[in-house]
XYZ file of C-alpha atoms in Angstrom:
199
model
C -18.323 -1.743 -30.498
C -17.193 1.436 -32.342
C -13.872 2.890 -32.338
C -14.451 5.844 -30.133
C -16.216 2.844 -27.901
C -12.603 0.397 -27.614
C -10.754 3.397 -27.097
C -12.731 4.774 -24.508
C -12.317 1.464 -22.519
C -8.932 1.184 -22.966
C -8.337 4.780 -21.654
C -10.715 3.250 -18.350
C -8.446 -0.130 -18.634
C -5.224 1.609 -18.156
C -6.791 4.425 -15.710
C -7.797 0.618 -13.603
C -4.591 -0.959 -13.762
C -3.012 2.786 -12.921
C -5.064 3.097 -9.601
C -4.263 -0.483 -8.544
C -0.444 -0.175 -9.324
C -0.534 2.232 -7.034
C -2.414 1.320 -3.856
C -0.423 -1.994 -4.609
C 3.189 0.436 -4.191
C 1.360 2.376 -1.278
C 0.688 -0.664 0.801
C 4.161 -2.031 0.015
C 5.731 0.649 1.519
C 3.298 1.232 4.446
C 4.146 -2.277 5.607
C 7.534 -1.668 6.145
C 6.605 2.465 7.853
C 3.801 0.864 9.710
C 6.166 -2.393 11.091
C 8.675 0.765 12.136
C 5.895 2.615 13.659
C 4.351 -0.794 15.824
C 7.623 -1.468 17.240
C 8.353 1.642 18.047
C 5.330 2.379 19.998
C 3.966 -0.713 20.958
C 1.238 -0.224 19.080
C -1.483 -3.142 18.584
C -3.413 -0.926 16.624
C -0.508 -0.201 14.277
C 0.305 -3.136 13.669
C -3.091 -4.469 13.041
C -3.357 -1.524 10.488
C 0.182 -3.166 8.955
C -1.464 -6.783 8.575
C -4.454 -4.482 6.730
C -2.290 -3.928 3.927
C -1.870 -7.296 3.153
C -5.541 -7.780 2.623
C -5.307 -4.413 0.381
C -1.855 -5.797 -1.698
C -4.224 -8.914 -2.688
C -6.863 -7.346 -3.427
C -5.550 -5.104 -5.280
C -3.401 -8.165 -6.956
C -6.811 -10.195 -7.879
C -8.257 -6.916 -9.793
C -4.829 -6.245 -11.631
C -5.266 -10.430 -12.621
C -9.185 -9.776 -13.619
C -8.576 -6.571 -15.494
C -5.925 -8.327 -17.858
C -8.915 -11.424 -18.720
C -12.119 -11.461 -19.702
C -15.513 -13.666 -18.899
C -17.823 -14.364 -16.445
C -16.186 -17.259 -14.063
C -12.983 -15.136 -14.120
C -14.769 -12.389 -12.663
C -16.869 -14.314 -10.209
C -13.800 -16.058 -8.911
C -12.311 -12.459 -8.763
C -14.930 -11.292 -6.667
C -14.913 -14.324 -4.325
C -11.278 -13.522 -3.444
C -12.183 -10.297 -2.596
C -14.966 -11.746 -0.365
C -12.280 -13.717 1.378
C -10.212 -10.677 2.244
C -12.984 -8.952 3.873
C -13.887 -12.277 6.108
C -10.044 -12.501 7.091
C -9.667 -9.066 7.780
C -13.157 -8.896 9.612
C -12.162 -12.110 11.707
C -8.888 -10.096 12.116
C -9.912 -6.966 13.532
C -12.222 -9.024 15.871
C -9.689 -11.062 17.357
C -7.229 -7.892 17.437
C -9.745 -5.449 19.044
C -10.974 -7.893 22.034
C -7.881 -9.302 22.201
C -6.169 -5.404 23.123
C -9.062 -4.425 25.074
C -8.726 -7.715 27.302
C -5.566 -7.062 27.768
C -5.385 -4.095 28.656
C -2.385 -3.273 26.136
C -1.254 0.891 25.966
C 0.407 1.849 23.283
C 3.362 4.572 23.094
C 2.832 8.026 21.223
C 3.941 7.337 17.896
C 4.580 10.797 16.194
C 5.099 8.426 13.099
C 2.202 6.214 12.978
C -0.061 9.588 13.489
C 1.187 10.711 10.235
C 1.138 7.716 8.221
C -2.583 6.995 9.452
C -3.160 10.768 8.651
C -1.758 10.596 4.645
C -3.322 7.344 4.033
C -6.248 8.085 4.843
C -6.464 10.776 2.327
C -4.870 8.632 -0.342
C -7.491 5.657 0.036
C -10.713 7.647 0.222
C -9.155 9.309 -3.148
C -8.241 5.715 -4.781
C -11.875 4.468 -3.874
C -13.299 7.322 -5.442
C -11.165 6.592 -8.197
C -11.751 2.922 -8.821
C -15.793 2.923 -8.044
C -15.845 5.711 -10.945
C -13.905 4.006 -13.246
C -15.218 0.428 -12.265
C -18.802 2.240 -12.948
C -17.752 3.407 -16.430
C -16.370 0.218 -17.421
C -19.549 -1.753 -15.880
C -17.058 -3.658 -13.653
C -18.072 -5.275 -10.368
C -14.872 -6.560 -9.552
C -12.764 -3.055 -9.670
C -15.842 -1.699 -7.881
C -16.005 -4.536 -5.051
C -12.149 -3.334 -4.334
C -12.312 0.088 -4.449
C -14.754 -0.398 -1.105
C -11.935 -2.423 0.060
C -9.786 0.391 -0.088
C -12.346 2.586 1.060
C -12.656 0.417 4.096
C -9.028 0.552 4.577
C -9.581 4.557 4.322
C -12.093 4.070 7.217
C -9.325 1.448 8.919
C -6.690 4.770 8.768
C -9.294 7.192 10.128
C -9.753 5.149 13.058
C -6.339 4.039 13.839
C -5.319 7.949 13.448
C -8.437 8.671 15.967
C -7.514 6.314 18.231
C -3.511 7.292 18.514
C -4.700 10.668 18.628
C -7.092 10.127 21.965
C -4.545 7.803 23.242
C -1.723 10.548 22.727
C -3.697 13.649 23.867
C -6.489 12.417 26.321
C -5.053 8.944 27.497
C -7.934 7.065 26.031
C -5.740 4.071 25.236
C -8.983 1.669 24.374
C -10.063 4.417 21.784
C -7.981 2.279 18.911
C -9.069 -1.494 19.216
C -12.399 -0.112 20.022
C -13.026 1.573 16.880
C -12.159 -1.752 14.722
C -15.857 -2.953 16.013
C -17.074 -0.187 13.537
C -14.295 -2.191 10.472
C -16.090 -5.498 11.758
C -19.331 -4.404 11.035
C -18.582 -2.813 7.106
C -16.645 -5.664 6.261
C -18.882 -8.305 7.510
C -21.576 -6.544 5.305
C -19.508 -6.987 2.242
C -18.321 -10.454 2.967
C -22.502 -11.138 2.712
C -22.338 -9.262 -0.682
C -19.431 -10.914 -2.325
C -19.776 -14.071 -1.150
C -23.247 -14.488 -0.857
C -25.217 -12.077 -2.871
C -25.771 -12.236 -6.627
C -23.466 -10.939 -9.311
């Protein structure tokens, strides 16, 4: 490897560890908005959304962990972990959605939780972007495998803002657990990747 070749990598190392740092800070502190916001409104959606961000804090954890080693069974095991967050959130957003929908549960406007949803949205789809380029340039499956974790938790944000948005403006109060069928689906397919696919 030349010069221009380490340093290159290095600059993509850094730009890695810079993107995870901070989804890892974002999630931190949309726990503690989103707990505000589910209380607040009585929001199962919301709150399911706050339980998200765990997944998205370890995730983002195991990549930080795989960027600073190197080899092959440290990355496999990396990507395996991932593969675990999607099954828990998938299992997750199952139980959450029919769980809401069965009960019938109607959530509260929450002025809050619409802007929250709104911002993060923005900020994962731009963090995916950002890790699936770098994790590209780098030739790294494991920063690539989370940033569609955080593109997924983009997706989660759109559809917990669209469904506190027909619930606030049109009454549709099964709009929110509804739409975490679609999150089932996406993260299911990437639990068959990770876990079961070859690497």
């Amino acid at each position: 490897m030349t010069g221009t070749d380490d340093a290159t990598r290095q600059t993509l190392l850094r730009r890695g560890f810079v993107l995870e740092y901070v989804t890892l800070g974002w999630n931190v502190i949309g726990m503690v908005v989103l707990a505000v916001a589910a209380v607040s409104a009585r929001s199962v959606a919301l709150a399911g959304f706050g339980l998200d961000s765990l997944i998205e804090i370890g995730a983002s954890t195991v990549v930080i962990w795989e960027l600073s080693g190197t080899g092959e069974e440290r990355r496999r095991r990396a990507l395996k972990l991932i593969g675990v967050g999607f099954a828990l959130l998938a299992v997750y957003l199952l139980v959450q959605s029919t769980g809401a929908l069965a009960a019938g549960l109607r959530p509260h406007h929450s002025p809050l939780g619409i802007g929250w949803t709104a911002v993060t949205a923005a900020v994962m789809f731009t963090l995916a972007a950002g890790k699936t380029r770098t994790g590209t340039a780098l030739d790294n499956p494991v920063l690539k495998s989370e940033g569609r974790v955080t593109l997924i938790d983009g997706l989660l944000a759109a559809a917990v803002l669209l469904g506190l948005l027909l619930n606030s403006l049109a009454g549709l109060w099964w709009a929110d657990p509804a739409a975490g069928y679609v999150l089932v689906y996406y993260a299911l397919r990437e639990v068959k990747e990770l876990l079961f696919g070859e690497h």
